[in-house]
Short mmCIF file of C-alpha atoms and ligand atoms in Angstrom, two decimals:
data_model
loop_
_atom_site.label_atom_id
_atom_site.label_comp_id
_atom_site.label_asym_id
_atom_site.label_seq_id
_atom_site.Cartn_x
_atom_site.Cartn_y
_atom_site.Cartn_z
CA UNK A 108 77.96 69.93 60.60
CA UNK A 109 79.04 66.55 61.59
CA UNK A 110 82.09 66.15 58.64
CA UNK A 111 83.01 69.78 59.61
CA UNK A 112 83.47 68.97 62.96
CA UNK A 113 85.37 65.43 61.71
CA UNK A 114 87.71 67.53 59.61
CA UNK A 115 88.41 69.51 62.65
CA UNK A 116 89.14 66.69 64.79
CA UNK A 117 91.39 65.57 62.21
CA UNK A 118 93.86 68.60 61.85
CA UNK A 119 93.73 68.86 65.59
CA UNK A 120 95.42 65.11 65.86
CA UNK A 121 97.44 65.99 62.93
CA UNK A 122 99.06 68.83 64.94
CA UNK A 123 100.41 66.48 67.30
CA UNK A 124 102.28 64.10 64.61
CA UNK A 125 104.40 67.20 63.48
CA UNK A 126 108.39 66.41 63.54
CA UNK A 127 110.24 67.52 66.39
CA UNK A 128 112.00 70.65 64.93
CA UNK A 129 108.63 72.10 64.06
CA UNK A 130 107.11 71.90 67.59
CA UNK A 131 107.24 75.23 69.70
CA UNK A 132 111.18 75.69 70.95
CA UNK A 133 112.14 75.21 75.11
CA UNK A 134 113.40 78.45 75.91
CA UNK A 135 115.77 78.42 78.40
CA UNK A 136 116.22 81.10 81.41
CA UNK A 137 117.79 84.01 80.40
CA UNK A 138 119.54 84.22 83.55
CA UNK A 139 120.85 80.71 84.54
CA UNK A 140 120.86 79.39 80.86
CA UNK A 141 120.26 75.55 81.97
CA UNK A 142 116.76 75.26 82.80
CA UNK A 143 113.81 75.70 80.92
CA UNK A 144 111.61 78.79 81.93
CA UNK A 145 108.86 79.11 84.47
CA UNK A 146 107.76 82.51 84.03
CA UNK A 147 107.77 85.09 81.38
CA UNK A 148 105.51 87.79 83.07
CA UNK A 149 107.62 90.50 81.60
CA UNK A 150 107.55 88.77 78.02
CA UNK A 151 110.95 89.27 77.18
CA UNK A 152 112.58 88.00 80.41
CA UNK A 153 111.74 84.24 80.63
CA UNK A 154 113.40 82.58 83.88
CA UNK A 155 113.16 79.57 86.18
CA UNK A 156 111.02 79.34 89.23
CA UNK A 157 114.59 80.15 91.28
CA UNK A 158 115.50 82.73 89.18
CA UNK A 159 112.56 84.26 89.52
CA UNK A 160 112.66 83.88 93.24
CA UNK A 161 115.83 85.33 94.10
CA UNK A 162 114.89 88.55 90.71
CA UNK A 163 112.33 89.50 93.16
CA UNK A 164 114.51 89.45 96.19
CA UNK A 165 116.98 91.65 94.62
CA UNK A 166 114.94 94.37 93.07
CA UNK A 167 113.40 94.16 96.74
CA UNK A 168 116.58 94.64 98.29
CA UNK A 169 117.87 97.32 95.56
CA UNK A 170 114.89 99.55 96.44
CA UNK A 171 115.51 99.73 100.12
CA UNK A 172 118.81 99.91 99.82
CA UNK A 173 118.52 103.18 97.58
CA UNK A 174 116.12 104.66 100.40
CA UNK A 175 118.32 107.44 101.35
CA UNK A 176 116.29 109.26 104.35
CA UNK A 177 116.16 105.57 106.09
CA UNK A 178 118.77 105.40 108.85
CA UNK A 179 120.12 102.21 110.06
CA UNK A 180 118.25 100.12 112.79
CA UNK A 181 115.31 101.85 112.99
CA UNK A 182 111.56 100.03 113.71
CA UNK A 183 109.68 99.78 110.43
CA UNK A 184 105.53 99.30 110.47
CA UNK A 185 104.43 97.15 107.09
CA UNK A 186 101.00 98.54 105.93
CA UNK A 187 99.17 94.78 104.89
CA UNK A 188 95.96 95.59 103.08
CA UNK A 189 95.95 91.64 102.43
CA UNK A 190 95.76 92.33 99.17
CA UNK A 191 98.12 90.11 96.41
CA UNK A 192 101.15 92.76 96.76
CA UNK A 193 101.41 93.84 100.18
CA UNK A 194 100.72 90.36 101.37
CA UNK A 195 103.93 88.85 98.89
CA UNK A 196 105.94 92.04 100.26
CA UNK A 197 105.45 91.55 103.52
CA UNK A 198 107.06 87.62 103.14
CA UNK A 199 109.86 89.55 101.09
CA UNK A 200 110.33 91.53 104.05
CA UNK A 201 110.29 89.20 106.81
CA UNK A 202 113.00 87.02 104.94
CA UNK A 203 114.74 89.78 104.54
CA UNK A 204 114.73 90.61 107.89
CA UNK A 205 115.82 87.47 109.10
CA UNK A 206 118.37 87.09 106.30
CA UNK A 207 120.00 90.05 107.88
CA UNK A 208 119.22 89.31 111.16
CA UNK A 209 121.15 86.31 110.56
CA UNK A 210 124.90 86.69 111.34
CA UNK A 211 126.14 83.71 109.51
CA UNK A 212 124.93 85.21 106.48
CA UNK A 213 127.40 87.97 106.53
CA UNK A 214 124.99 90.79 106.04
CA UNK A 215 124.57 94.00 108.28
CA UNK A 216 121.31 94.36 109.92
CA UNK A 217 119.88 97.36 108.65
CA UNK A 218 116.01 97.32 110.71
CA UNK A 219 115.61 96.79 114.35
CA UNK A 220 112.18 95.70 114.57
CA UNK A 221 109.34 94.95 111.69
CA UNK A 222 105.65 95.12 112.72
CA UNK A 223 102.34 95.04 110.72
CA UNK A 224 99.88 97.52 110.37
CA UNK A 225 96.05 97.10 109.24
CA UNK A 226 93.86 99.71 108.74
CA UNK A 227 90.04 97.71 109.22
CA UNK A 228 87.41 99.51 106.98
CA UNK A 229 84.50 97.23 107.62
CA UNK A 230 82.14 100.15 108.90
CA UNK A 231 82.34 101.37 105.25
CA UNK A 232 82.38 97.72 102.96
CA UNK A 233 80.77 96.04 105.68
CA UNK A 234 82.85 93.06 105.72
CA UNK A 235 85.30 92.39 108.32
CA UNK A 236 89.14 90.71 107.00
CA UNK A 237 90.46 91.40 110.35
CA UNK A 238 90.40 87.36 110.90
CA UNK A 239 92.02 86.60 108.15
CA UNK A 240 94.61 89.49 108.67
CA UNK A 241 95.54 87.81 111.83
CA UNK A 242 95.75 84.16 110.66
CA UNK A 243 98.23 85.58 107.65
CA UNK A 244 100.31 87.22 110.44
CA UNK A 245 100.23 84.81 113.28
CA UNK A 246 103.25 82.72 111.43
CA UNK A 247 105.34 85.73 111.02
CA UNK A 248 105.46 86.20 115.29
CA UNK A 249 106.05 90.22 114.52
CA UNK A 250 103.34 93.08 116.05
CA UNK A 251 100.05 93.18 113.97
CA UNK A 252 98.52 97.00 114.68
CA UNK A 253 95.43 97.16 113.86
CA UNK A 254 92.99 100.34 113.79
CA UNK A 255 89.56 101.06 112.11
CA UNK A 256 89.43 103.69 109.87
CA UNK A 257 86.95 105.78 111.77
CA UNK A 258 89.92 106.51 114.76
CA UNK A 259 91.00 109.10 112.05
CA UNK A 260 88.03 111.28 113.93
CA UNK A 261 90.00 110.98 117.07
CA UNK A 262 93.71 111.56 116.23
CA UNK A 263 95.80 114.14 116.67
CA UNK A 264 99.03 114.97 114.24
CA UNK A 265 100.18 117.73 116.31
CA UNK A 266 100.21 116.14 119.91
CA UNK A 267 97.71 118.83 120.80
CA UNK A 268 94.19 117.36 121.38
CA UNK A 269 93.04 119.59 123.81
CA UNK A 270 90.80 121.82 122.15
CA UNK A 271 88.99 119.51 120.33
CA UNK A 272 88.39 122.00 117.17
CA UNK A 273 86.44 120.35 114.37
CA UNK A 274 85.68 121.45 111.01
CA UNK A 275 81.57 121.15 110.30
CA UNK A 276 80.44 121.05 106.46
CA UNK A 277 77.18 122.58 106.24
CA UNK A 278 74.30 123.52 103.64
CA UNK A 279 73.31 126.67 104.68
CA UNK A 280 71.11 128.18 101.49
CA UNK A 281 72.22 126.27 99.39
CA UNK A 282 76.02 127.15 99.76
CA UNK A 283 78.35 124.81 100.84
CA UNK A 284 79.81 126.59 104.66
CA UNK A 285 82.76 125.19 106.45
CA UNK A 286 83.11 126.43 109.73
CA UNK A 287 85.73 125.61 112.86
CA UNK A 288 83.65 125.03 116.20
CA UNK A 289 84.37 123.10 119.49
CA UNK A 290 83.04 120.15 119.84
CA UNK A 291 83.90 117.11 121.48
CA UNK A 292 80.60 115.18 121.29
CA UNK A 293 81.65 113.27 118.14
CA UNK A 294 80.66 109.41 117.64
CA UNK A 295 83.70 108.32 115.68
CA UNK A 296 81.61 105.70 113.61
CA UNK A 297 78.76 107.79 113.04
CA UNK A 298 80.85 110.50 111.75
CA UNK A 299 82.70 108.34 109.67
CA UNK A 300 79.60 106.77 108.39
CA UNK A 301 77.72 110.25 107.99
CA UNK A 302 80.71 111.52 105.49
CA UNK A 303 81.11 108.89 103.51
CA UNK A 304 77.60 108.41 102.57
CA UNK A 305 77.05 112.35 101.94
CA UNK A 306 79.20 111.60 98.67
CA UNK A 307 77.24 110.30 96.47
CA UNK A 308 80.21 109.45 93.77
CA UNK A 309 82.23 106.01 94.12
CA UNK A 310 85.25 107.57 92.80
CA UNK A 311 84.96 110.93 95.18
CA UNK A 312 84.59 108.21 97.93
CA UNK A 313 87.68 106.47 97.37
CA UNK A 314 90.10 109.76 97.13
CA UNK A 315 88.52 110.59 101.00
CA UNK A 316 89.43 106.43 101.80
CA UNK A 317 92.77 106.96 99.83
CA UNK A 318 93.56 109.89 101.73
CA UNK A 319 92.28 109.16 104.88
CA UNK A 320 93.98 105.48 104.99
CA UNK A 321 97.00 106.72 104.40
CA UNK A 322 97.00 109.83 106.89
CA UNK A 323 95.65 107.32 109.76
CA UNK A 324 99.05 104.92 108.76
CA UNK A 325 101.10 107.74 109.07
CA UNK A 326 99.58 108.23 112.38
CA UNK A 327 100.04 104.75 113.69
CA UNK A 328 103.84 104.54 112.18
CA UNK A 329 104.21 107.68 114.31
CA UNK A 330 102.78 107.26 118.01
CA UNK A 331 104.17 103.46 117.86
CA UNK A 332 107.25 104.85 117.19
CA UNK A 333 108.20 103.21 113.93
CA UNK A 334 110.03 105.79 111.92
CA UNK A 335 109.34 103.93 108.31
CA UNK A 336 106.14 102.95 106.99
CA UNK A 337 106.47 100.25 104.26
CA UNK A 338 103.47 100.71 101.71
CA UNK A 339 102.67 97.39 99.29
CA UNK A 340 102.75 99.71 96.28
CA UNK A 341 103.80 97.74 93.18
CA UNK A 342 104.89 98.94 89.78
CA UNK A 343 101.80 98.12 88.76
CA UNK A 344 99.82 100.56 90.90
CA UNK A 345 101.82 103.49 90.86
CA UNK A 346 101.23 103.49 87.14
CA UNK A 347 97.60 103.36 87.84
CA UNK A 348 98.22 105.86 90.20
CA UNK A 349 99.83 108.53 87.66
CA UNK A 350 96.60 107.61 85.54
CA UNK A 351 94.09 108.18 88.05
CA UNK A 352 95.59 110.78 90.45
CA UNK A 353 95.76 112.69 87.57
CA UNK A 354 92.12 112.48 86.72
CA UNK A 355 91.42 113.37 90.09
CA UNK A 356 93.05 116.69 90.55
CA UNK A 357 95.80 114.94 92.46
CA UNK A 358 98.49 116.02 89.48
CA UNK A 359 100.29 118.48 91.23
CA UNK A 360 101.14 116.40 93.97
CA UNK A 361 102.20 113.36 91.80
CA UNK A 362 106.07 113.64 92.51
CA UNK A 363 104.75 113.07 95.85
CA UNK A 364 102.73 110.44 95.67
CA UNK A 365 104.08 108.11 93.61
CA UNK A 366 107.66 108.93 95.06
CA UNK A 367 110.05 105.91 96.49
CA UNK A 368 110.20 107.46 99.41
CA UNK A 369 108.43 110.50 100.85
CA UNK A 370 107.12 112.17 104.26
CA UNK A 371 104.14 113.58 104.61
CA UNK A 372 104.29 113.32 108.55
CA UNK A 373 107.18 114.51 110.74
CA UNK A 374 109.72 111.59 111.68
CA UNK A 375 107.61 109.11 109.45
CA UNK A 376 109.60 107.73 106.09
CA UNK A 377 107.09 106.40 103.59
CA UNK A 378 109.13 103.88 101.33
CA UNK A 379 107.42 101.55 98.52
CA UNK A 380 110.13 98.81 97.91
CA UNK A 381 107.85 97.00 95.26
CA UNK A 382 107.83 99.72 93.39
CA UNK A 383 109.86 98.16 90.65
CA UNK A 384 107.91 95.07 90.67
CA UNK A 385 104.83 94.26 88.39
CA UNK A 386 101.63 93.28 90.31
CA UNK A 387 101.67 89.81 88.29
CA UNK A 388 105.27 89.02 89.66
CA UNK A 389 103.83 89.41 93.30
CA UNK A 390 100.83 87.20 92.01
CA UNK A 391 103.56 84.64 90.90
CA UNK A 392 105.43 84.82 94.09
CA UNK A 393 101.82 84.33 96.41
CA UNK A 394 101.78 81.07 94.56
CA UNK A 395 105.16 79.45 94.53
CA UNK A 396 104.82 79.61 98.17
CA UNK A 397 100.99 79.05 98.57
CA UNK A 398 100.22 82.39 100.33
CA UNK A 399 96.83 83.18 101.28
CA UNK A 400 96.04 86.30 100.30
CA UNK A 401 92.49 88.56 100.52
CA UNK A 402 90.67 88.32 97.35
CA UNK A 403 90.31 91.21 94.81
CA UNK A 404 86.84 92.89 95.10
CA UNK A 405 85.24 91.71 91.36
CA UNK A 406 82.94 94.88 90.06
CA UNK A 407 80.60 94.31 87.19
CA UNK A 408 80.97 96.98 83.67
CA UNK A 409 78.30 99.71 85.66
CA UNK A 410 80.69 99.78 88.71
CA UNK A 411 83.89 100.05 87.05
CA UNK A 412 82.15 103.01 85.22
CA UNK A 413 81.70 104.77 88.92
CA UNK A 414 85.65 104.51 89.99
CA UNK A 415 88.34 106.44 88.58
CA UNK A 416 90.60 103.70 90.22
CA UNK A 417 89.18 100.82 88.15
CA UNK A 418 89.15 102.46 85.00
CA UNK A 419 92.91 103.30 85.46
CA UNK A 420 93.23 99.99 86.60
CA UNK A 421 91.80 98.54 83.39
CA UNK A 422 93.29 100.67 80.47
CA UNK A 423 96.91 100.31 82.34
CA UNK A 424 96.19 97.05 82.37
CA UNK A 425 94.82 96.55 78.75
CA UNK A 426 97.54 98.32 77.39
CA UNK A 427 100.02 95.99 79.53
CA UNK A 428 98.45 93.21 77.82
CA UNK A 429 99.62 94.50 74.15
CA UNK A 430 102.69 96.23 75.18
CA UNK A 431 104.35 94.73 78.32
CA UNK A 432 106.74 97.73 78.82
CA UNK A 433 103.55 99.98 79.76
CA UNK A 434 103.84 100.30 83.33
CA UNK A 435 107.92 100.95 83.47
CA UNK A 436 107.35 103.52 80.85
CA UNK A 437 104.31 105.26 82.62
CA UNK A 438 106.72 104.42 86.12
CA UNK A 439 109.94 105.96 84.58
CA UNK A 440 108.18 108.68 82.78
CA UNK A 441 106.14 110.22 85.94
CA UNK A 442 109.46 109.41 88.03
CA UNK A 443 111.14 112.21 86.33
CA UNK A 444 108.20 115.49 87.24
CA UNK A 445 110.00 117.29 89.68
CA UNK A 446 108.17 119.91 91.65
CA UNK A 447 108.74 123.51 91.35
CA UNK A 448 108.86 124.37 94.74
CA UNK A 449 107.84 128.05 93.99
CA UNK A 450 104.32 127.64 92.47
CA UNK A 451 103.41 125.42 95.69
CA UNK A 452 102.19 126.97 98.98
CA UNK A 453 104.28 126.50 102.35
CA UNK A 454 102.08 124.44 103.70
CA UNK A 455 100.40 121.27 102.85
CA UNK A 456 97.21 120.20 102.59
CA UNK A 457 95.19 120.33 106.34
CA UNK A 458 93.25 116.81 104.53
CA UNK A 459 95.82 114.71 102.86
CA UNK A 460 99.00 116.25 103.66
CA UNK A 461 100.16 116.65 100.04
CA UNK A 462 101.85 119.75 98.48
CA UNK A 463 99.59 122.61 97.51
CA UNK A 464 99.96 123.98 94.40
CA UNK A 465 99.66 128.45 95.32
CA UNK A 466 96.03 129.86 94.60
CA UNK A 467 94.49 126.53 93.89
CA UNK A 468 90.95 127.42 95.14
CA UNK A 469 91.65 130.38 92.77
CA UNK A 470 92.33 128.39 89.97
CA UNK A 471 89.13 126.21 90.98
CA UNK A 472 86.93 129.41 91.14
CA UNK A 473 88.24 130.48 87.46
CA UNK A 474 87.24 127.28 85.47
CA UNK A 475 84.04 126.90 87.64
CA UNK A 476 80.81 128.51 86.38
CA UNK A 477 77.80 128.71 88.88
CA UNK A 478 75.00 128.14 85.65
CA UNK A 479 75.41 128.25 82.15
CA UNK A 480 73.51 131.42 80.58
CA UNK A 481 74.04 131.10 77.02
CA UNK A 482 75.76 128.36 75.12
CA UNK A 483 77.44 130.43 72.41
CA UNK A 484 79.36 132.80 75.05
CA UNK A 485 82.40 131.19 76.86
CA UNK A 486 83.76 134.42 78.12
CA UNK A 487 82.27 133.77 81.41
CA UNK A 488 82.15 136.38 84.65
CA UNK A 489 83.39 134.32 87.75
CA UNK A 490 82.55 136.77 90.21
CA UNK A 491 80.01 134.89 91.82
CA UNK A 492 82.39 132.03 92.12
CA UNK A 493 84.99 133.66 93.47
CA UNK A 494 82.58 135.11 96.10
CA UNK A 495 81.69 131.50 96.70
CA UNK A 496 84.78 129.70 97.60
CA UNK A 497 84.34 128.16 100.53
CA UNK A 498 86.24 129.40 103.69
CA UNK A 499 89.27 127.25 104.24
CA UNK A 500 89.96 126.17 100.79
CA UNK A 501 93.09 127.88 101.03
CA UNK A 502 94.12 125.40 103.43
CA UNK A 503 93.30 122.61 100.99
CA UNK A 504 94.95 120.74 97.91
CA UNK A 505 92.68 120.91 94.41
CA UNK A 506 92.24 117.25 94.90
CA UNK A 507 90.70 118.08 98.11
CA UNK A 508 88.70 121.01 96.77
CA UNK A 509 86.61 118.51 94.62
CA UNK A 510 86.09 115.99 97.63
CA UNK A 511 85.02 118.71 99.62
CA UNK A 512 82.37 119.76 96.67
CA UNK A 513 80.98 116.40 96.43
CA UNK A 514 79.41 116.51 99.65
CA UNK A 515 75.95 116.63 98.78
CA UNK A 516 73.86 117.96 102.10
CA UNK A 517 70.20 118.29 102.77
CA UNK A 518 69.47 121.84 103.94
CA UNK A 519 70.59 122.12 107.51
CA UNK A 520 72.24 118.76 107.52
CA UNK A 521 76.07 118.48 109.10
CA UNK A 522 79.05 116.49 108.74
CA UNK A 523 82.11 116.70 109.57
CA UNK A 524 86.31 116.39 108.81
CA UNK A 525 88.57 114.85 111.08
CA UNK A 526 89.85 116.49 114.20
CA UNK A 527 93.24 116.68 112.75
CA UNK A 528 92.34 118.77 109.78
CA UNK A 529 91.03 121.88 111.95
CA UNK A 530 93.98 121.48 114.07
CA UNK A 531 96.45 121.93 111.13
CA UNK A 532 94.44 124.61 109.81
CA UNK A 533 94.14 126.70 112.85
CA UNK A 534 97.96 126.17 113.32
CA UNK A 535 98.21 127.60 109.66
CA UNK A 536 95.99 130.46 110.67
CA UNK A 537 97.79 131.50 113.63
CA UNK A 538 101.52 131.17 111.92
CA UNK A 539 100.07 133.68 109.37
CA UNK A 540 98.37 135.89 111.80
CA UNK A 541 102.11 136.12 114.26
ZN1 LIG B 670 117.24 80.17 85.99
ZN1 LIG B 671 94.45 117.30 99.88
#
């Protein structure tokens, strides 16, 4: 053992006594040609730390500037999760801002004022960032919102909270019931609470968080009159996305979701300006300028077995490893579905405001069986499943149809949806009805 190790010691040295021309070549940035690279995240693009820097600034500014439904001088609210991305983007952004805001520089403001929003989901992780949040603002001197998730129970998208109609999921038999009633007696954190712990699936969990998150942004964009909301999405996560959304039942609304800029509220712009930007790039960028960012959440093997999202996460990310173009291929590639506006309902979904592709909960019904009688037959009756789809799935995206069935009730035991989703329902029902 001990000469083997000797012998290994000695080609190790020997390495280091190699002539010049043999050891591993400088390679210059590609951009500015004169000094040696920093970076090489996308393997075949090595550049300097200012190269780098001012790469990132203009794919930043490129994607805004290609934001067509954005007007001029408007208020924009930056969703900060805290997360790597959103928390490099929203540095991008202020600079930007400035930059613009700056008349020596010669440029032509294009926002009026830039805010932060935080959406604080403590009640469901049960740890609180919102300190943090405000100590990685503070510097900026711009509006931090912040709002916990469970104020999705009291908002209304409609401006017309009077009724207070809310949509109870019930076990009644052992049939899942959804019924509209009046009620106004709702705890917002115990009906948050109750919800998400009556599905019992991580990944069912985070499509209602997903959804929810982004309808309660929406919201805040909205009644604090910011007419764009700036999500950290990088390139990096919408491929993920296009993985996962998929998986979920999400698919037909992909154009949507993953789109550079979409509404899914009245008079609210969603734009993603870091879409063209890898997740490791906004990694990069945290660091050159020593930003403090929140943590990723680390999950051992049996809990990234639970999530959709982090098995996405890891085969884009696996595949990234071997083949660096993954993510703009998987990015370029969804980029170009286009929706066919005449297989999709005229009205979006009352949970997550996403397109809904027609007869969905028919479509559901047809490739759901109720028990499986004999193994050999596939020719099915669905009968009994079509007699079972549950009122108000109509009303409600496929993605939506499956978050809805994971709610696993006791007999007799009650949650509930959001306020909002009755209301848009109802209005649904009643523009039918006249
Ligand atoms: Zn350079
Ligand atoms: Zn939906």
């Amino acid at each position: 053992m001990d000469s083997n190790k000797k012998i290994n010691c000695r080609s190790d040295s020997s390495s280091e006594d190699l002539p010049a021309e043999k050891k591993k070549k400088i390679i210059n940035c590609l951009k500015c040609k004169a000094k040696p690279h920093n970076v090489n995240i996308r393997k075949n693009y090595p550049l300097c730390k200012e190269c780098f820097l001012s790469f990132m600034q203009h794919k930043f500014r490129t994607n805004i500037g290609q934001a067509k439904k954005v007007k001029k001088g408007v208020n924009v609210l930056i969703a900060l999760s805290g997360g790597n991305c959103s928390r490099a983007l929203l540095d991008i952004f202020y600079k930007y801002h400035k930059g613009a805001e700056n008349p020596k520089s010669g440029k032509i403001q294009r926002f009026k004022d830039i805010a932060v929003a935080y959406i604080d989901d403590s009640i469901i992780t049960g740890e609180s960032h919102v300190q943090k949040i405000k100590e990685i603002v503070t510097p900026y001197d711009i509006p931090l919102l912040i709002r916990p998730i469970e104020d999705i129970f009291s908002i209304s998208l409609d401006d017309n909270n009077d009724n207070y109609k809310i949509i109870t999921v019930k076990n009644k038999d052992g049939k899942k019931e959804l019924e509209i009633s009046q009620n106004t007696n709702i705890d917002n954190k115990t009906a948050m609470k109750e919800l998400y712990e009556s599905i019992p699936l991580l990944a069912d969990k985070e499509c209602l968080i997903n959804n929810i998150r982004l309808v309660l942004l929406n919201y805040m964009a909205k009644i604090s009159k910011y007419p764009v909301l700036c999500l950290g999405d990088s390139s990096t996560k919408v491929a993920i996305d296009v993985i996962s959304n998929t998986c979920k039942g999400r698919g037909s609304s992909l154009p949507e979701d993953i789109a550079s800029e979409t509404e899914l509220l009245k008079d609210v712009v969603i734009i993603k300006p870091g879409k063209t930007l890898l997740k490791e790039e906004f990694i990069q960028y945290n660091e050159y300028f020593d930003l403090d960012y929140i943590p990723e959440k680390q999950y051992n093997s049996s809990e990234i077995a639970k999530s959709i999202d982090l098995i996405s996460a890891g085969f884009i990310s696996d595949l990234q490893e071997n083949f660096p173009s993954t993510v703009t291929t998987v990015v370029s590639t969804a980029n170009k579905i286009t929706v066919e506006e005449e297989n999709y309902s005229s009205y979006h979904c009352s949970l997550c405001l996403c397109p809904i592709r027609k007869d969905s909960e028919k479509w559901l019904a047809s490739n759901s069986i109720t028990e499986v009688k004999d193994r050999t037959d596939y020719n099915y009756d669905h009968t009994e499943v079509y007699k079972n789809i549950p009122k108000y799935y109509q009303y409600l995206c496929f993605n939506c149809h499956i978050l809805i069935d994971s709610i696993n009730l006791q007999e007799n035991q009650t949650v509930y949806l959001p306020y909002y989703v009755a209301e848009k329902i109802n209005k649904y029902i009643s523009a039918s009805s006249s």
